[in-house]
Amino acid sequence: MSHIFSTSRVLVVGDVMLDRYWHGDAGRISPEAPVPVVRVTHDEARPGGAANVALNLSSLGAEVTCAGLVGHDSDADLLEQTLKNHNVNPLFTHVEHRTITKLRVLSQAHQMIRLDFETPFDASNAESLAQSVSLDGMTAVVLSDYAKGSLEPRLLIQKARKAKIPVVVDPKGTDFERYRGATLLTPNRAEFEAVCGTWASDQELIEKGRKLIKELDIDSILVTRSEQGMTLIVGDGSVHQFAATAREVADVTGAGDTVIATVAAGLGSGMSMAESAELANRAAGIVVSKLGTATV
C-alpha cells in the first residue's frame, strides 16, 4: 500500500504525547494496602496522541512532519528520537510545561493503572505553534485534538484553506465551531452524539451530519461507529456507508488515529474523499485486531 501514498506530504499538528508501558507479573497483594504488586520486568515507550497519527502516516508510506508542544525534558527527547527512527520529521516547540506522558502498568496484557503526567498548555503556546508551522510543499494537514491545549485550529484551518490544502480534523469536546471551514471532521459516535444528539436511524444520522456541514461550512463528516462501521456524509449530498471489517476486536486504542491518518494520506495523494474513507475503514479493521497503540 505504501507506494500509493508516496506522493503524500502531510503535516500533523496537535497534542503530541509519549505512551509508556511497564509490563510485569502481578502475583501477590501488597502488605501495605489492598493493591496488587507488579514486579516490572520490561518497559517500552511509543509516540501517542498526534505523534501516533504521524507514525501511522509514516507506516503508510507518506512523508510526514509532526508539530506539537513539548517540555524541556527527557520525554521530549525520547519522543523526538523515536519519531525520527520512524521517518517522521519532528518540529516541536519547547515550552515551560512538561511533555504529556501516559504511563500504563500492565500485567498479562491487563491494564492495572494509568498515570497521566500533564498540565494543559496555555492559549499563547498554541497560538505560537500555529503561527510557526509552515505549509510549504504539504499536500494535506491533520489536526489531532486531544483537548490538551496544543491546537489553535482556526488559524491553521485558515492557513490551509488559503493554500488550498485539505485539512482533516480529529475533533474533541463539544465546541465544533473551533473547526469551522475544515475539509473533513472525523468524530466517533460518542463525540458526534455529544454535539448533535442521539439518532434512531441512519437517515436521522445523515440529516444531523448534513446540518452540521452547513452550519460549520465544512466539506464532509466521517462518523466512526466501531462495530457499525463508518458513515461518510459529503457536502455535495452523497453518503457512503462502510461496514466494519475487523473479525476480532483486541483493542480499540488508536483506531481513530489510524482512520484519520489513512484519510489524510489518501487525500494528500489526490484520491477522492470516498476512496480515502474506504481505505481508512479497512485500515481500522486491521488495527483493532492488534493490542495497544498500533499501526497498520
PDB file of C-alpha atoms in Angstrom:
ATOM      1  CA  MET A   1       0.000   0.000   0.000  1.00  0.00           C
ATOM      2  CA  SER A   2       2.864   2.351   0.846  1.00  0.00           C
ATOM      3  CA  HIS A   3       3.731   3.277  -2.752  1.00  0.00           C
ATOM      4  CA  ILE A   4       0.206   4.643  -3.285  1.00  0.00           C
ATOM      5  CA  PHE A   5       0.852   7.318  -0.672  1.00  0.00           C
ATOM      6  CA  SER A   6       4.466   8.158  -1.551  1.00  0.00           C
ATOM      7  CA  THR A   7       3.362  11.480  -3.104  1.00  0.00           C
ATOM      8  CA  SER A   8       1.545  12.408   0.114  1.00  0.00           C
ATOM      9  CA  ARG A   9       3.282  15.050   2.222  1.00  0.00           C
ATOM     10  CA  VAL A  10       1.359  15.510   5.427  1.00  0.00           C
ATOM     11  CA  LEU A  11       1.736  17.924   8.317  1.00  0.00           C
ATOM     12  CA  VAL A  12       0.285  16.671  11.615  1.00  0.00           C
ATOM     13  CA  VAL A  13      -0.319  19.362  14.247  1.00  0.00           C
ATOM     14  CA  GLY A  14      -1.744  18.616  17.668  1.00  0.00           C
ATOM     15  CA  ASP A  15      -1.330  17.167  21.124  1.00  0.00           C
ATOM     16  CA  VAL A  16       1.782  15.003  20.990  1.00  0.00           C
ATOM     17  CA  MET A  17       2.419  12.655  23.897  1.00  0.00           C
ATOM     18  CA  LEU A  18       4.551   9.774  24.992  1.00  0.00           C
ATOM     19  CA  ASP A  19       2.860   6.475  25.860  1.00  0.00           C
ATOM     20  CA  ARG A  20       4.918   4.475  28.337  1.00  0.00           C
ATOM     21  CA  TYR A  21       4.138   0.858  29.190  1.00  0.00           C
ATOM     22  CA  TRP A  22       5.542  -1.006  32.202  1.00  0.00           C
ATOM     23  CA  HIS A  23       4.986  -4.765  31.966  1.00  0.00           C
ATOM     24  CA  GLY A  24       5.321  -7.228  34.819  1.00  0.00           C
ATOM     25  CA  ASP A  25       3.821 -10.002  36.913  1.00  0.00           C
ATOM     26  CA  ALA A  26       1.154  -9.256  39.492  1.00  0.00           C
ATOM     27  CA  GLY A  27       1.495 -12.374  41.607  1.00  0.00           C
ATOM     28  CA  ARG A  28       0.659 -11.026  45.040  1.00  0.00           C
ATOM     29  CA  ILE A  29      -1.178  -8.401  47.058  1.00  0.00           C
ATOM     30  CA  SER A  30       0.789  -5.688  48.845  1.00  0.00           C
ATOM     31  CA  PRO A  31       1.087  -5.989  52.656  1.00  0.00           C
ATOM     32  CA  GLU A  32       0.821  -2.177  52.818  1.00  0.00           C
ATOM     33  CA  ALA A  33      -2.558  -1.744  51.096  1.00  0.00           C
ATOM     34  CA  PRO A  34      -5.107  -3.941  49.253  1.00  0.00           C
ATOM     35  CA  VAL A  35      -3.427  -3.438  45.880  1.00  0.00           C
ATOM     36  CA  PRO A  36      -1.558  -5.813  43.561  1.00  0.00           C
ATOM     37  CA  VAL A  37       2.223  -5.704  43.498  1.00  0.00           C
ATOM     38  CA  VAL A  38       3.533  -5.601  39.919  1.00  0.00           C
ATOM     39  CA  ARG A  39       7.135  -6.706  39.537  1.00  0.00           C
ATOM     40  CA  VAL A  40       8.163  -4.783  36.427  1.00  0.00           C
ATOM     41  CA  THR A  41      10.142  -6.950  34.004  1.00  0.00           C
ATOM     42  CA  HIS A  42      10.321  -4.677  30.956  1.00  0.00           C
ATOM     43  CA  ASP A  43       9.126  -1.343  29.698  1.00  0.00           C
ATOM     44  CA  GLU A  44       8.510   0.343  26.353  1.00  0.00           C
ATOM     45  CA  ALA A  45       7.715   3.821  25.089  1.00  0.00           C
ATOM     46  CA  ARG A  46       5.703   4.712  21.995  1.00  0.00           C
ATOM     47  CA  PRO A  47       4.611   8.009  20.481  1.00  0.00           C
ATOM     48  CA  GLY A  48       0.985   8.743  21.393  1.00  0.00           C
ATOM     49  CA  GLY A  49      -1.733  11.244  20.503  1.00  0.00           C
ATOM     50  CA  ALA A  50      -0.868  13.343  17.456  1.00  0.00           C
ATOM     51  CA  ALA A  51       2.545  11.626  17.332  1.00  0.00           C
ATOM     52  CA  ASN A  52       0.812   8.265  16.864  1.00  0.00           C
ATOM     53  CA  VAL A  53      -1.147   9.742  13.945  1.00  0.00           C
ATOM     54  CA  ALA A  54       2.204  10.780  12.427  1.00  0.00           C
ATOM     55  CA  LEU A  55       3.564   7.266  12.984  1.00  0.00           C
ATOM     56  CA  ASN A  56       0.537   5.788  11.223  1.00  0.00           C
ATOM     57  CA  LEU A  57       1.059   8.112   8.268  1.00  0.00           C
ATOM     58  CA  SER A  58       4.715   7.177   8.037  1.00  0.00           C
ATOM     59  CA  SER A  59       3.905   3.455   8.134  1.00  0.00           C
ATOM     60  CA  LEU A  60       1.553   4.046   5.176  1.00  0.00           C
ATOM     61  CA  GLY A  61       4.473   5.483   3.191  1.00  0.00           C
ATOM     62  CA  ALA A  62       3.600   9.182   3.381  1.00  0.00           C
ATOM     63  CA  GLU A  63       6.194  11.866   4.061  1.00  0.00           C
ATOM     64  CA  VAL A  64       5.312  13.264   7.486  1.00  0.00           C
ATOM     65  CA  THR A  65       6.121  16.258   9.640  1.00  0.00           C
ATOM     66  CA  CYS A  66       4.746  16.356  13.193  1.00  0.00           C
ATOM     67  CA  ALA A  67       4.364  19.656  15.063  1.00  0.00           C
ATOM     68  CA  GLY A  68       3.407  19.911  18.720  1.00  0.00           C
ATOM     69  CA  LEU A  69       4.226  21.303  22.145  1.00  0.00           C
ATOM     70  CA  VAL A  70       6.659  19.537  24.481  1.00  0.00           C
ATOM     71  CA  GLY A  71       8.631  20.372  27.608  1.00  0.00           C
ATOM     72  CA  HIS A  72      12.369  20.690  28.148  1.00  0.00           C
ATOM     73  CA  ASP A  73      12.714  17.115  29.354  1.00  0.00           C
ATOM     74  CA  SER A  74      13.953  13.625  28.545  1.00  0.00           C
ATOM     75  CA  ASP A  75      10.445  12.511  27.497  1.00  0.00           C
ATOM     76  CA  ALA A  76      10.548  15.117  24.717  1.00  0.00           C
ATOM     77  CA  ASP A  77      13.985  13.868  23.621  1.00  0.00           C
ATOM     78  CA  LEU A  78      12.750  10.275  23.564  1.00  0.00           C
ATOM     79  CA  LEU A  79       9.632  11.252  21.608  1.00  0.00           C
ATOM     80  CA  GLU A  80      11.711  13.183  19.091  1.00  0.00           C
ATOM     81  CA  GLN A  81      14.203  10.356  18.622  1.00  0.00           C
ATOM     82  CA  THR A  82      11.501   7.691  18.268  1.00  0.00           C
ATOM     83  CA  LEU A  83       9.713   9.716  15.595  1.00  0.00           C
ATOM     84  CA  LYS A  84      12.971  10.235  13.677  1.00  0.00           C
ATOM     85  CA  ASN A  85      13.614   6.476  13.851  1.00  0.00           C
ATOM     86  CA  HIS A  86      10.244   6.012  12.104  1.00  0.00           C
ATOM     87  CA  ASN A  87      10.952   8.572   9.359  1.00  0.00           C
ATOM     88  CA  VAL A  88       8.827  11.301  10.891  1.00  0.00           C
ATOM     89  CA  ASN A  89      10.232  14.828  10.969  1.00  0.00           C
ATOM     90  CA  PRO A  90       9.501  16.255  14.464  1.00  0.00           C
ATOM     91  CA  LEU A  91       9.012  20.036  14.643  1.00  0.00           C
ATOM     92  CA  PHE A  92       8.436  20.556  18.339  1.00  0.00           C
ATOM     93  CA  THR A  93       8.014  23.838  20.158  1.00  0.00           C
ATOM     94  CA  HIS A  94       9.543  23.579  23.641  1.00  0.00           C
ATOM     95  CA  VAL A  95       7.569  25.354  26.367  1.00  0.00           C
ATOM     96  CA  GLU A  96       7.695  25.671  30.167  1.00  0.00           C
ATOM     97  CA  HIS A  97       5.379  22.698  30.689  1.00  0.00           C
ATOM     98  CA  ARG A  98       6.287  19.060  30.922  1.00  0.00           C
ATOM     99  CA  THR A  99       5.786  16.763  27.944  1.00  0.00           C
ATOM    100  CA  ILE A 100       2.442  14.951  28.179  1.00  0.00           C
ATOM    101  CA  THR A 101       3.160  11.365  29.220  1.00  0.00           C
ATOM    102  CA  LYS A 102       0.795   8.491  29.955  1.00  0.00           C
ATOM    103  CA  LEU A 103       2.226   5.602  31.922  1.00  0.00           C
ATOM    104  CA  ARG A 104       0.328   2.319  31.879  1.00  0.00           C
ATOM    105  CA  VAL A 105       1.222  -0.549  34.200  1.00  0.00           C
ATOM    106  CA  LEU A 106       0.228  -3.890  32.678  1.00  0.00           C
ATOM    107  CA  SER A 107       0.240  -7.468  33.859  1.00  0.00           C
ATOM    108  CA  GLN A 108      -0.546 -10.258  31.363  1.00  0.00           C
ATOM    109  CA  ALA A 109      -1.922  -7.620  28.976  1.00  0.00           C
ATOM    110  CA  HIS A 110      -4.332  -6.352  31.661  1.00  0.00           C
ATOM    111  CA  GLN A 111      -4.013  -2.672  32.470  1.00  0.00           C
ATOM    112  CA  MET A 112      -3.663  -2.260  36.257  1.00  0.00           C
ATOM    113  CA  ILE A 113      -3.399   1.528  36.393  1.00  0.00           C
ATOM    114  CA  ARG A 114      -2.697   4.506  34.160  1.00  0.00           C
ATOM    115  CA  LEU A 115      -0.774   7.532  35.379  1.00  0.00           C
ATOM    116  CA  ASP A 116      -1.061  10.788  33.432  1.00  0.00           C
ATOM    117  CA  PHE A 117       1.639  13.456  33.641  1.00  0.00           C
ATOM    118  CA  GLU A 118       0.297  16.641  32.125  1.00  0.00           C
ATOM    119  CA  THR A 119      -0.639  20.256  32.683  1.00  0.00           C
ATOM    120  CA  PRO A 120      -2.773  21.911  29.980  1.00  0.00           C
ATOM    121  CA  PHE A 121      -0.862  24.280  27.710  1.00  0.00           C
ATOM    122  CA  ASP A 122      -1.637  27.996  27.578  1.00  0.00           C
ATOM    123  CA  ALA A 123      -3.526  29.579  24.672  1.00  0.00           C
ATOM    124  CA  SER A 124      -0.424  31.646  23.889  1.00  0.00           C
ATOM    125  CA  ASN A 125       1.588  28.412  23.411  1.00  0.00           C
ATOM    126  CA  ALA A 126      -0.999  27.103  20.943  1.00  0.00           C
ATOM    127  CA  GLU A 127      -1.006  30.380  19.064  1.00  0.00           C
ATOM    128  CA  SER A 128       2.762  30.450  18.644  1.00  0.00           C
ATOM    129  CA  LEU A 129       2.738  26.823  17.479  1.00  0.00           C
ATOM    130  CA  ALA A 130       0.061  27.597  14.857  1.00  0.00           C
ATOM    131  CA  GLN A 131       1.995  30.619  13.624  1.00  0.00           C
ATOM    132  CA  SER A 132       5.326  28.808  13.480  1.00  0.00           C
ATOM    133  CA  VAL A 133       4.263  25.925  11.218  1.00  0.00           C
ATOM    134  CA  SER A 134       4.853  26.172   7.506  1.00  0.00           C
ATOM    135  CA  LEU A 135       2.585  24.507   4.950  1.00  0.00           C
ATOM    136  CA  ASP A 136       5.130  24.771   2.138  1.00  0.00           C
ATOM    137  CA  GLY A 137       5.086  21.642  -0.016  1.00  0.00           C
ATOM    138  CA  MET A 138       2.378  19.924   2.067  1.00  0.00           C
ATOM    139  CA  THR A 139      -0.452  18.083   0.315  1.00  0.00           C
ATOM    140  CA  ALA A 140      -2.612  17.551   3.451  1.00  0.00           C
ATOM    141  CA  VAL A 141      -2.845  18.790   7.035  1.00  0.00           C
ATOM    142  CA  VAL A 142      -4.096  16.799  10.031  1.00  0.00           C
ATOM    143  CA  LEU A 143      -5.253  18.495  13.229  1.00  0.00           C
ATOM    144  CA  SER A 144      -5.149  15.915  16.013  1.00  0.00           C
ATOM    145  CA  ASP A 145      -7.015  17.302  19.013  1.00  0.00           C
ATOM    146  CA  TYR A 146      -6.882  15.596  22.403  1.00  0.00           C
ATOM    147  CA  ALA A 147      -8.088  18.688  24.298  1.00  0.00           C
ATOM    148  CA  LYS A 148      -4.677  19.276  25.913  1.00  0.00           C
ATOM    149  CA  GLY A 149      -4.380  22.816  24.605  1.00  0.00           C
ATOM    150  CA  SER A 150      -1.770  22.488  21.821  1.00  0.00           C
ATOM    151  CA  LEU A 151      -4.125  23.440  18.997  1.00  0.00           C
ATOM    152  CA  GLU A 152      -5.340  26.765  17.680  1.00  0.00           C
ATOM    153  CA  PRO A 153      -7.482  25.233  14.895  1.00  0.00           C
ATOM    154  CA  ARG A 154      -8.944  28.431  13.410  1.00  0.00           C
ATOM    155  CA  LEU A 155      -5.582  29.847  12.441  1.00  0.00           C
ATOM    156  CA  LEU A 156      -4.359  26.547  10.990  1.00  0.00           C
ATOM    157  CA  ILE A 157      -7.564  25.942   9.015  1.00  0.00           C
ATOM    158  CA  GLN A 158      -7.387  29.459   7.546  1.00  0.00           C
ATOM    159  CA  LYS A 159      -3.774  28.879   6.512  1.00  0.00           C
ATOM    160  CA  ALA A 160      -4.621  25.538   4.872  1.00  0.00           C
ATOM    161  CA  ARG A 161      -7.695  26.865   3.039  1.00  0.00           C
ATOM    162  CA  LYS A 162      -5.708  29.778   1.711  1.00  0.00           C
ATOM    163  CA  ALA A 163      -3.087  27.357   0.387  1.00  0.00           C
ATOM    164  CA  LYS A 164      -5.849  25.055  -0.977  1.00  0.00           C
ATOM    165  CA  ILE A 165      -4.608  22.114   1.119  1.00  0.00           C
ATOM    166  CA  PRO A 166      -7.178  19.685   2.568  1.00  0.00           C
ATOM    167  CA  VAL A 167      -7.321  19.852   6.361  1.00  0.00           C
ATOM    168  CA  VAL A 168      -8.620  16.826   8.258  1.00  0.00           C
ATOM    169  CA  VAL A 169      -9.611  17.196  11.911  1.00  0.00           C
ATOM    170  CA  ASP A 170      -9.944  14.598  14.666  1.00  0.00           C
ATOM    171  CA  PRO A 171     -12.186  16.672  16.965  1.00  0.00           C
ATOM    172  CA  LYS A 172     -12.537  16.713  20.755  1.00  0.00           C
ATOM    173  CA  GLY A 173     -15.089  18.240  23.088  1.00  0.00           C
ATOM    174  CA  THR A 174     -18.400  19.779  22.094  1.00  0.00           C
ATOM    175  CA  ASP A 175     -17.218  23.055  20.565  1.00  0.00           C
ATOM    176  CA  PHE A 176     -17.022  22.044  16.898  1.00  0.00           C
ATOM    177  CA  GLU A 177     -17.245  25.731  15.975  1.00  0.00           C
ATOM    178  CA  ARG A 178     -13.457  25.723  16.526  1.00  0.00           C
ATOM    179  CA  TYR A 179     -13.122  23.633  13.363  1.00  0.00           C
ATOM    180  CA  ARG A 180     -15.162  25.869  11.048  1.00  0.00           C
ATOM    181  CA  GLY A 181     -14.053  25.621   7.423  1.00  0.00           C
ATOM    182  CA  ALA A 182     -12.216  22.279   7.736  1.00  0.00           C
ATOM    183  CA  THR A 183     -12.279  19.809   4.833  1.00  0.00           C
ATOM    184  CA  LEU A 184     -13.237  16.814   6.977  1.00  0.00           C
ATOM    185  CA  LEU A 185     -14.161  16.103  10.593  1.00  0.00           C
ATOM    186  CA  THR A 186     -13.793  12.522  11.867  1.00  0.00           C
ATOM    187  CA  PRO A 187     -15.760  12.307  15.138  1.00  0.00           C
ATOM    188  CA  ASN A 188     -16.533   8.942  16.712  1.00  0.00           C
ATOM    189  CA  ARG A 189     -20.095   8.055  17.657  1.00  0.00           C
ATOM    190  CA  ALA A 190     -19.854   9.486  21.198  1.00  0.00           C
ATOM    191  CA  GLU A 191     -18.256  12.745  20.018  1.00  0.00           C
ATOM    192  CA  PHE A 192     -20.874  13.215  17.288  1.00  0.00           C
ATOM    193  CA  GLU A 193     -23.725  12.457  19.725  1.00  0.00           C
ATOM    194  CA  ALA A 194     -22.387  14.970  22.250  1.00  0.00           C
ATOM    195  CA  VAL A 195     -22.651  17.710  19.622  1.00  0.00           C
ATOM    196  CA  CYS A 196     -25.691  16.653  17.582  1.00  0.00           C
ATOM    197  CA  GLY A 197     -27.715  14.470  19.964  1.00  0.00           C
ATOM    198  CA  THR A 198     -28.668  10.810  19.527  1.00  0.00           C
ATOM    199  CA  TRP A 199     -30.277   9.328  16.442  1.00  0.00           C
ATOM    200  CA  ALA A 200     -32.673   6.438  15.916  1.00  0.00           C
ATOM    201  CA  SER A 201     -31.901   5.630  12.268  1.00  0.00           C
ATOM    202  CA  ASP A 202     -29.160   6.063   9.688  1.00  0.00           C
ATOM    203  CA  GLN A 203     -31.356   8.602   7.926  1.00  0.00           C
ATOM    204  CA  GLU A 204     -31.534  10.708  11.067  1.00  0.00           C
ATOM    205  CA  LEU A 205     -27.740  10.494  11.467  1.00  0.00           C
ATOM    206  CA  ILE A 206     -27.300  11.639   7.865  1.00  0.00           C
ATOM    207  CA  GLU A 207     -29.662  14.585   8.376  1.00  0.00           C
ATOM    208  CA  LYS A 208     -27.771  15.656  11.509  1.00  0.00           C
ATOM    209  CA  GLY A 209     -24.499  15.357   9.621  1.00  0.00           C
ATOM    210  CA  ARG A 210     -25.747  17.478   6.717  1.00  0.00           C
ATOM    211  CA  LYS A 211     -26.978  20.136   9.122  1.00  0.00           C
ATOM    212  CA  LEU A 212     -23.578  20.281  10.827  1.00  0.00           C
ATOM    213  CA  ILE A 213     -21.772  20.510   7.469  1.00  0.00           C
ATOM    214  CA  LYS A 214     -23.905  23.534   6.573  1.00  0.00           C
ATOM    215  CA  GLU A 215     -23.550  25.199   9.978  1.00  0.00           C
ATOM    216  CA  LEU A 216     -19.762  24.845  10.119  1.00  0.00           C
ATOM    217  CA  ASP A 217     -19.032  25.374   6.414  1.00  0.00           C
ATOM    218  CA  ILE A 218     -17.079  22.101   6.204  1.00  0.00           C
ATOM    219  CA  ASP A 219     -16.838  19.752   3.224  1.00  0.00           C
ATOM    220  CA  SER A 220     -17.510  16.358   4.818  1.00  0.00           C
ATOM    221  CA  ILE A 221     -18.014  14.404   8.036  1.00  0.00           C
ATOM    222  CA  LEU A 222     -16.842  10.854   8.657  1.00  0.00           C
ATOM    223  CA  VAL A 223     -18.546   9.329  11.713  1.00  0.00           C
ATOM    224  CA  THR A 224     -16.675   6.287  13.041  1.00  0.00           C
ATOM    225  CA  ARG A 225     -19.150   3.900  14.654  1.00  0.00           C
ATOM    226  CA  SER A 226     -16.952   0.985  15.841  1.00  0.00           C
ATOM    227  CA  GLU A 227     -18.817  -2.283  15.145  1.00  0.00           C
ATOM    228  CA  GLN A 228     -21.297  -0.438  12.896  1.00  0.00           C
ATOM    229  CA  GLY A 229     -18.524   0.693  10.574  1.00  0.00           C
ATOM    230  CA  MET A 230     -18.308   4.256   9.308  1.00  0.00           C
ATOM    231  CA  THR A 231     -20.617   6.796   7.669  1.00  0.00           C
ATOM    232  CA  LEU A 232     -19.228   9.423   5.306  1.00  0.00           C
ATOM    233  CA  ILE A 233     -21.512  12.389   4.677  1.00  0.00           C
ATOM    234  CA  VAL A 234     -20.280  14.698   1.911  1.00  0.00           C
ATOM    235  CA  GLY A 235     -21.301  18.320   1.414  1.00  0.00           C
ATOM    236  CA  ASP A 236     -22.409  17.619  -2.172  1.00  0.00           C
ATOM    237  CA  GLY A 237     -25.209  15.434  -0.754  1.00  0.00           C
ATOM    238  CA  SER A 238     -23.683  11.991  -1.279  1.00  0.00           C
ATOM    239  CA  VAL A 239     -23.463   9.448   1.544  1.00  0.00           C
ATOM    240  CA  HIS A 240     -21.199   6.396   1.817  1.00  0.00           C
ATOM    241  CA  GLN A 241     -21.653   3.592   4.354  1.00  0.00           C
ATOM    242  CA  PHE A 242     -18.699   1.351   5.203  1.00  0.00           C
ATOM    243  CA  ALA A 243     -19.236  -1.886   7.123  1.00  0.00           C
ATOM    244  CA  ALA A 244     -16.795  -2.769   9.922  1.00  0.00           C
ATOM    245  CA  THR A 245     -14.093  -5.138   8.639  1.00  0.00           C
ATOM    246  CA  ALA A 246     -12.469  -6.437  11.852  1.00  0.00           C
ATOM    247  CA  ARG A 247     -13.084 -10.099  12.556  1.00  0.00           C
ATOM    248  CA  GLU A 248     -11.863  -9.913  16.125  1.00  0.00           C
ATOM    249  CA  VAL A 249     -11.509  -6.782  18.218  1.00  0.00           C
ATOM    250  CA  ALA A 250      -8.496  -6.971  20.556  1.00  0.00           C
ATOM    251  CA  ASP A 251      -8.127  -3.299  21.414  1.00  0.00           C
ATOM    252  CA  VAL A 252      -9.676  -0.118  20.018  1.00  0.00           C
ATOM    253  CA  THR A 253      -6.769   2.093  21.234  1.00  0.00           C
ATOM    254  CA  GLY A 254      -5.549   4.263  18.407  1.00  0.00           C
ATOM    255  CA  ALA A 255      -8.196   3.204  15.870  1.00  0.00           C
ATOM    256  CA  GLY A 256      -9.232   6.844  15.404  1.00  0.00           C
ATOM    257  CA  ASP A 257      -5.585   7.756  14.774  1.00  0.00           C
ATOM    258  CA  THR A 258      -5.405   5.149  12.025  1.00  0.00           C
ATOM    259  CA  VAL A 259      -8.617   6.374  10.389  1.00  0.00           C
ATOM    260  CA  ILE A 260      -7.519   9.988  10.236  1.00  0.00           C
ATOM    261  CA  ALA A 261      -4.009   9.048   9.069  1.00  0.00           C
ATOM    262  CA  THR A 262      -5.295   6.911   6.203  1.00  0.00           C
ATOM    263  CA  VAL A 263      -7.860   9.503   5.082  1.00  0.00           C
ATOM    264  CA  ALA A 264      -5.180  12.204   5.106  1.00  0.00           C
ATOM    265  CA  ALA A 265      -2.712  10.008   3.209  1.00  0.00           C
ATOM    266  CA  GLY A 266      -5.411   9.344   0.598  1.00  0.00           C
ATOM    267  CA  LEU A 267      -6.467  12.973   0.208  1.00  0.00           C
ATOM    268  CA  GLY A 268      -2.834  14.047   0.192  1.00  0.00           C
ATOM    269  CA  SER A 269      -2.104  11.771  -2.761  1.00  0.00           C
ATOM    270  CA  GLY A 270      -5.075  13.020  -4.771  1.00  0.00           C
ATOM    271  CA  MET A 271      -7.678  10.342  -4.003  1.00  0.00           C
ATOM    272  CA  SER A 272     -11.329  11.228  -3.611  1.00  0.00           C
ATOM    273  CA  MET A 273     -12.898  11.555  -0.163  1.00  0.00           C
ATOM    274  CA  ALA A 274     -14.877   8.315  -0.642  1.00  0.00           C
ATOM    275  CA  GLU A 275     -11.815   6.324  -1.769  1.00  0.00           C
ATOM    276  CA  SER A 276      -9.788   7.654   1.162  1.00  0.00           C
ATOM    277  CA  ALA A 277     -12.552   6.785   3.633  1.00  0.00           C
ATOM    278  CA  GLU A 278     -12.902   3.260   2.269  1.00  0.00           C
ATOM    279  CA  LEU A 279      -9.183   2.637   2.738  1.00  0.00           C
ATOM    280  CA  ALA A 280      -9.382   4.126   6.235  1.00  0.00           C
ATOM    281  CA  ASN A 281     -12.155   1.699   7.119  1.00  0.00           C
ATOM    282  CA  ARG A 282     -10.021  -1.251   6.056  1.00  0.00           C
ATOM    283  CA  ALA A 283      -7.011   0.083   7.938  1.00  0.00           C
ATOM    284  CA  ALA A 284      -9.054   0.500  11.133  1.00  0.00           C
ATOM    285  CA  GLY A 285     -10.166  -3.118  10.840  1.00  0.00           C
ATOM    286  CA  ILE A 286      -6.535  -4.205  10.900  1.00  0.00           C
ATOM    287  CA  VAL A 287      -5.554  -2.027  13.859  1.00  0.00           C
ATOM    288  CA  VAL A 288      -8.364  -3.004  16.248  1.00  0.00           C
ATOM    289  CA  SER A 289      -7.283  -6.630  15.946  1.00  0.00           C
ATOM    290  CA  LYS A 290      -3.874  -5.698  17.479  1.00  0.00           C
ATOM    291  CA  LEU A 291      -3.130  -4.867  21.126  1.00  0.00           C
ATOM    292  CA  GLY A 292      -2.058  -1.395  22.235  1.00  0.00           C
ATOM    293  CA  THR A 293      -1.392   1.718  20.183  1.00  0.00           C
ATOM    294  CA  ALA A 294      -0.767   0.035  16.835  1.00  0.00           C
ATOM    295  CA  THR A 295      -0.055   0.996  13.230  1.00  0.00           C
ATOM    296  CA  VAL A 296      -1.082  -0.705  10.009  1.00  0.00           C
TER     297      VAL A 296
END
